[in-house]
Tab-separated table of C-alpha atoms in Angstrom:
chain	number	residue	atom	x	y	z
A	1	UNK	CA	-4.357	20.233	-7.750
A	2	UNK	CA	-7.735	19.393	-6.751
A	3	UNK	CA	-7.974	16.080	-8.482
A	4	UNK	CA	-6.987	12.664	-6.733
A	5	UNK	CA	-3.466	12.051	-7.717
A	6	UNK	CA	-2.611	8.321	-7.456
A	7	UNK	CA	1.110	9.471	-7.352
A	8	UNK	CA	0.493	11.736	-4.270
A	9	UNK	CA	3.062	9.652	-2.355
A	10	UNK	CA	5.022	6.476	-3.114
A	11	UNK	CA	6.700	4.896	-0.209
A	12	UNK	CA	7.593	1.489	-1.712
A	13	UNK	CA	11.282	2.535	-2.010
A	14	UNK	CA	11.321	4.035	1.463
A	15	UNK	CA	9.897	1.025	3.068
A	16	UNK	CA	12.376	-1.143	1.092
A	17	UNK	CA	15.564	0.751	1.939
A	18	UNK	CA	14.588	1.971	5.603
A	19	UNK	CA	12.425	-0.953	6.652
A	20	UNK	CA	9.071	-0.802	8.654
A	21	UNK	CA	8.852	-0.773	12.360
A	22	UNK	CA	7.406	-4.120	13.698
A	23	UNK	CA	3.991	-4.046	15.424
A	24	UNK	CA	5.899	-5.307	18.596
A	25	UNK	CA	7.790	-1.916	18.715
A	26	UNK	CA	4.759	0.303	18.112
A	27	UNK	CA	4.933	3.220	20.399
A	28	UNK	CA	2.147	5.082	22.272
A	29	UNK	CA	2.639	8.377	20.124
A	30	UNK	CA	0.177	11.093	20.373
A	31	UNK	CA	-1.595	12.307	17.294
A	32	UNK	CA	-1.367	16.058	16.494
A	33	UNK	CA	-3.404	18.498	14.319
A	34	UNK	CA	-0.723	18.342	11.666
A	35	UNK	CA	-1.499	14.729	11.116
A	36	UNK	CA	-4.789	15.473	9.791
A	37	UNK	CA	-5.773	14.882	6.081
A	38	UNK	CA	-5.861	18.671	5.383
A	39	UNK	CA	-2.328	19.340	6.431
A	40	UNK	CA	-1.373	16.289	4.288
A	41	UNK	CA	-3.150	18.250	1.447
A	42	UNK	CA	-0.704	21.318	2.199
A	43	UNK	CA	2.297	18.852	2.090
A	44	UNK	CA	1.472	16.512	-0.567
A	45	UNK	CA	-0.595	18.626	-3.124
A	46	UNK	CA	0.529	22.255	-2.568
A	47	UNK	CA	4.242	22.087	-1.425
A	48	UNK	CA	4.958	19.088	-3.403
A	49	UNK	CA	3.351	20.345	-6.764
A	50	UNK	CA	4.979	23.815	-6.542
A	51	UNK	CA	8.509	21.986	-5.852
A	52	UNK	CA	7.853	19.850	-9.064
A	53	UNK	CA	7.104	23.054	-10.986
A	54	UNK	CA	10.090	24.769	-9.670
A	55	UNK	CA	12.587	21.842	-10.694
A	56	UNK	CA	10.975	21.946	-14.164
A	57	UNK	CA	12.172	25.431	-14.710
A	58	UNK	CA	14.993	25.594	-17.304
A	59	UNK	CA	17.289	27.112	-14.706
A	60	UNK	CA	17.149	24.111	-12.543
A	61	UNK	CA	18.201	21.639	-15.310
A	62	UNK	CA	21.910	21.441	-13.884
A	63	UNK	CA	21.081	21.873	-10.307
A	64	UNK	CA	21.680	18.483	-8.641
A	65	UNK	CA	20.747	19.026	-5.150
A	66	UNK	CA	17.708	20.934	-3.770
A	67	UNK	CA	18.562	22.893	-0.724
A	68	UNK	CA	15.670	23.301	1.772
A	69	UNK	CA	15.245	24.901	5.373
A	70	UNK	CA	12.399	24.070	7.483
A	71	UNK	CA	10.881	23.184	10.898
A	72	UNK	CA	10.627	19.270	10.385
A	73	UNK	CA	9.214	18.506	13.736
A	74	UNK	CA	9.570	14.837	15.210
A	75	UNK	CA	8.347	13.005	12.289
A	76	UNK	CA	9.928	14.928	9.532
A	77	UNK	CA	6.927	14.519	7.251
A	78	UNK	CA	7.966	17.405	5.009
A	79	UNK	CA	11.234	16.343	4.159
A	80	UNK	CA	10.282	12.834	3.359
A	81	UNK	CA	7.615	13.950	0.962
A	82	UNK	CA	9.604	16.735	-0.645
A	83	UNK	CA	12.814	14.566	-0.861
A	84	UNK	CA	10.850	11.909	-2.491
A	85	UNK	CA	9.891	14.247	-5.438
A	86	UNK	CA	13.400	15.418	-5.708
A	87	UNK	CA	14.347	11.691	-6.257
A	88	UNK	CA	11.415	11.466	-8.922
A	89	UNK	CA	13.388	14.421	-10.727
A	90	UNK	CA	16.737	12.669	-10.323
A	91	UNK	CA	18.012	15.307	-7.671
A	92	UNK	CA	19.547	14.890	-4.211
A	93	UNK	CA	17.945	16.596	-1.230
A	94	UNK	CA	19.904	18.778	1.416
A	95	UNK	CA	17.961	20.105	4.344
A	96	UNK	CA	18.873	22.230	7.321
A	97	UNK	CA	16.147	22.131	10.089
A	98	UNK	CA	15.694	23.879	13.795
A	99	UNK	CA	13.724	22.348	16.658
A	100	UNK	CA	13.279	24.222	20.045
A	101	UNK	CA	12.326	21.243	22.083
A	102	UNK	CA	15.173	18.886	23.108
A	103	UNK	CA	12.747	15.995	23.155
A	104	UNK	CA	11.124	16.626	19.733
A	105	UNK	CA	14.751	17.238	18.415
A	106	UNK	CA	15.767	13.741	19.597
A	107	UNK	CA	12.857	12.073	18.025
A	108	UNK	CA	13.543	13.842	14.754
A	109	UNK	CA	17.248	12.980	14.882
A	110	UNK	CA	16.473	9.584	15.412
A	111	UNK	CA	14.085	9.539	12.388
A	112	UNK	CA	16.841	11.243	10.383
A	113	UNK	CA	19.566	8.845	11.314
A	114	UNK	CA	17.794	5.775	11.222
A	115	UNK	CA	15.479	6.143	8.149
A	116	UNK	CA	16.331	9.388	6.140
A	117	UNK	CA	20.146	8.967	5.945
A	118	UNK	CA	19.503	5.375	4.445
A	119	UNK	CA	17.956	6.987	1.460
A	120	UNK	CA	20.412	7.610	-1.482
A	121	UNK	CA	18.896	10.692	-2.339
A	122	UNK	CA	19.450	12.547	0.941
A	123	UNK	CA	22.479	14.582	1.127
A	124	UNK	CA	24.551	13.216	4.286
A	125	UNK	CA	25.728	16.878	5.028
A	126	UNK	CA	22.228	17.821	6.032
A	127	UNK	CA	21.603	18.577	9.625
A	128	UNK	CA	19.052	19.526	12.360
A	129	UNK	CA	19.806	22.458	15.011
A	130	UNK	CA	18.476	21.114	18.404
A	131	UNK	CA	17.408	23.332	21.156
A	132	UNK	CA	17.307	26.325	18.762
A	133	UNK	CA	14.457	28.927	18.486
A	134	UNK	CA	13.596	30.444	15.066
A	135	UNK	CA	13.555	33.838	16.955
A	136	UNK	CA	17.275	33.492	17.580
A	137	UNK	CA	17.908	33.943	13.877
A	138	UNK	CA	16.913	37.576	14.168
A	139	UNK	CA	20.129	38.269	16.049
A	140	UNK	CA	22.556	38.436	13.395
A	141	UNK	CA	25.491	37.717	15.665
A	142	UNK	CA	24.050	34.422	17.154
A	143	UNK	CA	25.631	31.317	16.315
A	144	UNK	CA	22.437	29.899	15.014
A	145	UNK	CA	22.410	32.446	12.287
A	146	UNK	CA	25.861	31.990	11.534
A	147	UNK	CA	25.087	28.183	11.069
A	148	UNK	CA	22.002	28.694	8.821
A	149	UNK	CA	23.467	31.286	6.384
A	150	UNK	CA	26.734	29.149	5.994
A	151	UNK	CA	24.295	27.041	3.781
A	152	UNK	CA	22.922	29.719	1.978
A	153	UNK	CA	21.202	30.324	-0.483
A	154	UNK	CA	18.549	27.744	-0.436
A	155	UNK	CA	15.944	26.808	-3.086
A	156	UNK	CA	13.070	26.522	-0.682
A	157	UNK	CA	12.425	28.323	2.630
A	158	UNK	CA	9.752	26.658	4.501
A	159	UNK	CA	8.230	28.705	7.471
A	160	UNK	CA	5.803	26.167	8.709
A	161	UNK	CA	4.541	27.971	11.877
A	162	UNK	CA	1.961	26.523	14.314
A	163	UNK	CA	1.476	29.991	15.940
A	164	UNK	CA	1.135	33.483	14.328
A	165	UNK	CA	3.814	35.377	12.599
A	166	UNK	CA	2.367	38.483	14.553
A	167	UNK	CA	2.629	36.883	17.883
A	168	UNK	CA	6.203	37.974	18.936
A	169	UNK	CA	8.061	40.719	17.151
A	170	UNK	CA	11.113	38.540	17.159
A	171	UNK	CA	9.286	36.275	14.651
A	172	UNK	CA	9.254	38.835	11.907
A	173	UNK	CA	12.569	39.919	12.592
A	174	UNK	CA	14.000	36.585	11.805
A	175	UNK	CA	11.792	36.128	8.787
A	176	UNK	CA	13.281	39.442	7.603
A	177	UNK	CA	16.805	38.322	8.308
A	178	UNK	CA	16.587	35.238	6.251
A	179	UNK	CA	14.532	36.681	3.395
A	180	UNK	CA	17.250	39.421	3.128
A	181	UNK	CA	20.067	37.180	3.104
A	182	UNK	CA	18.197	34.923	0.523
A	183	UNK	CA	17.401	37.911	-1.701
A	184	UNK	CA	21.017	39.080	-1.599
A	185	UNK	CA	22.367	35.684	-2.551
A	186	UNK	CA	19.966	33.638	-4.539
A	187	UNK	CA	19.929	34.448	-8.298
A	188	UNK	CA	17.816	31.359	-9.429
A	189	UNK	CA	13.937	31.253	-9.045
A	190	UNK	CA	13.293	29.958	-5.489
A	191	UNK	CA	10.009	29.436	-3.282
A	192	UNK	CA	8.950	30.453	0.036
A	193	UNK	CA	6.299	28.323	1.881
A	194	UNK	CA	4.692	30.300	4.640
A	195	UNK	CA	2.109	28.551	7.203
A	196	UNK	CA	0.620	31.001	9.949
A	197	UNK	CA	-2.085	31.100	12.251
A	198	UNK	CA	-4.418	34.075	11.572
A	199	UNK	CA	-7.242	34.083	14.376
A	200	UNK	CA	-7.207	37.156	16.685
A	201	UNK	CA	-6.626	35.144	19.702
A	202	UNK	CA	-2.917	34.107	18.480
A	203	UNK	CA	-1.881	37.746	17.412
A	204	UNK	CA	-0.450	40.487	19.253
A	205	UNK	CA	-2.598	43.323	17.843
A	206	UNK	CA	0.014	45.930	18.618
A	207	UNK	CA	2.600	44.213	16.340
A	208	UNK	CA	-0.312	43.693	13.675
A	209	UNK	CA	-1.131	47.558	13.921
A	210	UNK	CA	2.499	48.410	12.887
A	211	UNK	CA	2.013	46.404	9.626
A	212	UNK	CA	-1.427	47.582	8.886
A	213	UNK	CA	-0.009	51.275	8.907
A	214	UNK	CA	1.450	50.088	5.666
A	215	UNK	CA	-1.817	48.888	4.357
A	216	UNK	CA	-3.322	52.339	5.217
A	217	UNK	CA	-0.527	54.083	3.428
A	218	UNK	CA	-1.311	51.988	0.294
A	219	UNK	CA	-4.723	52.978	0.436
A	220	UNK	CA	-3.972	56.551	0.289
A	221	UNK	CA	-1.875	56.021	-2.931
A	222	UNK	CA	-3.769	53.672	-4.782
A	223	UNK	CA	-7.701	53.992	-5.220
A	224	UNK	CA	-7.786	50.458	-6.810
A	225	UNK	CA	-6.294	48.838	-3.679
A	226	UNK	CA	-8.890	50.770	-1.482
A	227	UNK	CA	-11.663	49.567	-3.786
A	228	UNK	CA	-10.365	46.009	-3.608
A	229	UNK	CA	-10.592	45.932	0.296
A	230	UNK	CA	-14.108	47.449	0.295
A	231	UNK	CA	-15.340	44.926	-2.195
A	232	UNK	CA	-13.756	41.917	-0.644
A	233	UNK	CA	-13.327	42.659	3.156
A	234	UNK	CA	-14.755	46.017	4.449
A	235	UNK	CA	-18.319	46.251	3.149
A	236	UNK	CA	-19.052	49.348	5.326
A	237	UNK	CA	-15.637	51.204	5.291
A	238	UNK	CA	-16.087	54.920	5.430
A	239	UNK	CA	-14.115	57.236	3.502
A	240	UNK	CA	-12.315	58.590	6.427
A	241	UNK	CA	-10.955	55.166	7.915
A	242	UNK	CA	-8.197	54.485	10.599
A	243	UNK	CA	-5.909	51.434	11.381
A	244	UNK	CA	-8.556	50.368	13.824
A	245	UNK	CA	-11.120	50.311	11.412
A	246	UNK	CA	-8.860	48.075	9.027
A	247	UNK	CA	-8.783	45.659	11.998
A	248	UNK	CA	-12.591	45.268	12.803
A	249	UNK	CA	-13.801	42.475	10.337
A	250	UNK	CA	-13.622	39.589	12.649
A	251	UNK	CA	-15.461	37.287	10.067
A	252	UNK	CA	-12.388	37.766	7.915
A	253	UNK	CA	-9.824	38.723	10.086
A	254	UNK	CA	-7.412	35.949	8.889
A	255	UNK	CA	-7.341	37.721	5.466
A	256	UNK	CA	-6.635	41.063	6.980
A	257	UNK	CA	-3.655	39.383	8.550
A	258	UNK	CA	-2.192	38.083	5.324
A	259	UNK	CA	-2.843	41.333	3.626
A	260	UNK	CA	-0.597	43.149	6.182
A	261	UNK	CA	2.142	40.588	5.541
A	262	UNK	CA	1.590	40.764	1.732
A	263	UNK	CA	2.007	44.652	2.003
A	264	UNK	CA	5.288	44.320	4.053
A	265	UNK	CA	6.737	41.493	1.602
A	266	UNK	CA	6.025	43.755	-1.479
A	267	UNK	CA	8.126	46.567	0.151
A	268	UNK	CA	10.846	44.275	0.799
A	269	UNK	CA	10.975	42.799	-2.490
A	270	UNK	CA	11.021	46.040	-4.110
A	271	UNK	CA	13.752	47.411	-1.944
A	272	UNK	CA	15.768	44.297	-3.107
A	273	UNK	CA	14.652	44.484	-6.584
A	274	UNK	CA	13.319	40.970	-6.585
A	275	UNK	CA	9.912	40.005	-8.461
A	276	UNK	CA	7.419	37.971	-6.245
A	277	UNK	CA	4.595	35.611	-7.553
A	278	UNK	CA	1.967	34.144	-5.276
A	279	UNK	CA	1.679	30.691	-6.611
A	280	UNK	CA	-0.753	29.204	-4.222
A	281	UNK	CA	-3.017	30.136	-0.927
A	282	UNK	CA	-5.015	27.856	1.026
A	283	UNK	CA	-7.015	28.113	4.218
A	284	UNK	CA	-8.059	25.552	6.844
A	285	UNK	CA	-9.465	25.109	10.528
A	286	UNK	CA	-6.818	23.913	13.138
A	287	UNK	CA	-9.172	24.209	16.184
A	288	UNK	CA	-12.109	21.857	16.207
A	289	UNK	CA	-14.491	24.646	17.675
A	290	UNK	CA	-13.314	26.950	14.985
A	291	UNK	CA	-16.241	28.713	13.120
A	292	UNK	CA	-13.885	29.970	10.221
A	293	UNK	CA	-10.302	29.075	8.939
A	294	UNK	CA	-7.759	29.874	11.452
A	295	UNK	CA	-4.711	28.766	9.380
A	296	UNK	CA	-3.367	29.752	6.050
A	297	UNK	CA	-0.660	28.444	3.916
A	298	UNK	CA	1.013	30.471	1.120
A	299	UNK	CA	3.576	29.706	-1.569
A	300	UNK	CA	5.551	32.410	-3.041
A	301	UNK	CA	8.244	32.314	-5.941
A	302	UNK	CA	10.805	34.880	-6.417
A	303	UNK	CA	13.290	35.749	-8.933
A	304	UNK	CA	16.105	38.309	-8.530
A	305	UNK	CA	15.622	41.305	-11.185
A	306	UNK	CA	19.359	42.145	-11.097
A	307	UNK	CA	21.618	39.523	-12.763
A	308	UNK	CA	25.106	38.872	-11.074
A	309	UNK	CA	27.459	41.810	-12.293
A	310	UNK	CA	29.390	41.019	-15.301
A	311	UNK	CA	32.980	42.522	-15.058
A	312	UNK	CA	32.411	43.324	-18.891
A	313	UNK	CA	29.100	44.958	-18.158
A	314	UNK	CA	27.813	43.120	-21.125
A	315	UNK	CA	24.982	41.077	-19.019
A	316	UNK	CA	24.310	43.700	-16.306
A	317	UNK	CA	20.604	44.856	-15.872
A	318	UNK	CA	19.180	47.006	-13.557
A	319	UNK	CA	15.779	47.642	-14.781
A	320	UNK	CA	13.059	47.518	-11.926
A	321	UNK	CA	10.118	49.830	-12.631
A	322	UNK	CA	7.507	48.052	-10.496
A	323	UNK	CA	5.642	50.640	-8.173
A	324	UNK	CA	4.941	49.329	-4.650
A	325	UNK	CA	1.158	50.434	-4.684
A	326	UNK	CA	0.327	48.633	-7.749
A	327	UNK	CA	2.300	45.606	-6.823
A	328	UNK	CA	0.671	45.309	-3.605
A	329	UNK	CA	-2.835	45.867	-5.290
A	330	UNK	CA	-1.995	42.914	-7.666
A	331	UNK	CA	-0.631	40.276	-5.313
A	332	UNK	CA	-3.673	41.073	-2.777
A	333	UNK	CA	-6.060	40.740	-5.543
A	334	UNK	CA	-4.775	37.336	-6.579
A	335	UNK	CA	-4.824	36.236	-2.867
A	336	UNK	CA	-8.228	37.195	-2.230
A	337	UNK	CA	-9.831	36.014	-5.526
A	338	UNK	CA	-7.902	32.551	-5.489
A	339	UNK	CA	-7.539	31.188	-1.975
A	340	UNK	CA	-8.854	27.621	-1.470
A	341	UNK	CA	-10.844	26.481	1.498
A	342	UNK	CA	-9.247	22.938	2.022
A	343	UNK	CA	-12.096	21.933	4.412
A	344	UNK	CA	-14.689	22.642	1.814
A	345	UNK	CA	-12.392	20.935	-0.849
A	346	UNK	CA	-11.946	17.776	0.957
A	347	UNK	CA	-15.589	17.530	2.047
A	348	UNK	CA	-16.559	17.647	-1.712
A	349	UNK	CA	-13.880	15.293	-2.731
A	350	UNK	CA	-14.094	12.192	-0.507
A	351	UNK	CA	-11.854	10.335	-2.727
A	352	UNK	CA	-9.175	12.840	-2.313
A	353	UNK	CA	-9.734	12.620	1.308
A	354	UNK	CA	-9.358	9.034	1.570
A	355	UNK	CA	-6.193	8.969	-0.446
A	356	UNK	CA	-4.479	11.576	1.817
A	357	UNK	CA	-5.771	9.864	4.816
A	358	UNK	CA	-4.265	6.576	3.652
A	359	UNK	CA	-1.105	8.343	2.814
A	360	UNK	CA	-0.634	9.893	6.242
A	361	UNK	CA	-1.559	6.656	8.072
A	362	UNK	CA	1.053	4.874	6.113
A	363	UNK	CA	3.860	7.406	6.941
A	364	UNK	CA	2.755	7.560	10.566
A	365	UNK	CA	2.772	3.644	10.815
A	366	UNK	CA	6.195	3.470	9.549
A	367	UNK	CA	7.085	5.756	12.307
A	368	UNK	CA	5.747	3.817	15.155
A	369	UNK	CA	2.487	5.217	15.595
A	370	UNK	CA	-0.633	2.864	16.260
A	371	UNK	CA	-2.619	3.761	13.385
A	372	UNK	CA	-5.512	1.647	14.635
A	373	UNK	CA	-6.153	4.692	16.839
A	374	UNK	CA	-5.737	7.292	13.994
A	375	UNK	CA	-8.665	9.786	15.002
A	376	UNK	CA	-8.999	11.752	11.793
A	377	UNK	CA	-10.723	9.285	9.550
């Protein structure tokens, strides 16, 4: 994943079918942090590679259309990259997206109608829900929840937040609503992409405390889990520690945030009898003045441990013996030991940075950006 991949993106077919915006029509669009090469690494290396591996699973041999949920934004960059990979595998791509801003939604809709729907591998029943907030999904009687779940189950859920999952209690409620539905209905292996801000300025600490209480309980039940936290994060943690103590290490605060989420996720998967694997984890900086990574991107893969009930009972299985403290220790160990710092990775691999920069500039140029003013390299 760290090597330069000449096949990161291939837009020849896209340009041939959809056409290229002329220089005369170049718009004065503002470049955003998600146009940086480091975010392109997340899309083109992390997400795309894991999608490819998912489609290589034997259970996807006869799946002709990949179903995807995300917040595509006005540029729909994730949809373009992942749908191209599906086409490479001979599969179509169906997406459901939501956008809270009417202005952004209109721009995204223009991209979808004028470019994406011209591509043969995009399912024409795909849709974008404008003027919709992700937090509405947590209200199970809302029209948005009904619209989204009518397309369930998905093969990929992409929760690509620009803020923290712990900024608003409604965010985690909505995440839980979609995961519960997905766990109930999806019997194939499937993936979750989660991107969240983790710096303390973006987090409601009272919300985080609720989730850290789960971590505290895990420490009481599993000495290996406590030892892991002391080794990796809490160097001076006393024996009689509290939730407040667990929230103190500002230099690694972003990792504390993810551990709280992982502990919650493990509890939910065990309740639903679903196995979870952390496939990839990466951290990077968003703010130019940040002294430490303040954004983390994770990829999980899930597999339901109960097969659909066979009336004959021949193929029915209900064996799920994983215990929560052990599972939490395992996934947190993998997270703390394997997380990649993308800022460092790209600094050490200038050829990869150059390739990612060229690719994102090509994509943005096709969308009407004046790439002569591209500020990130």
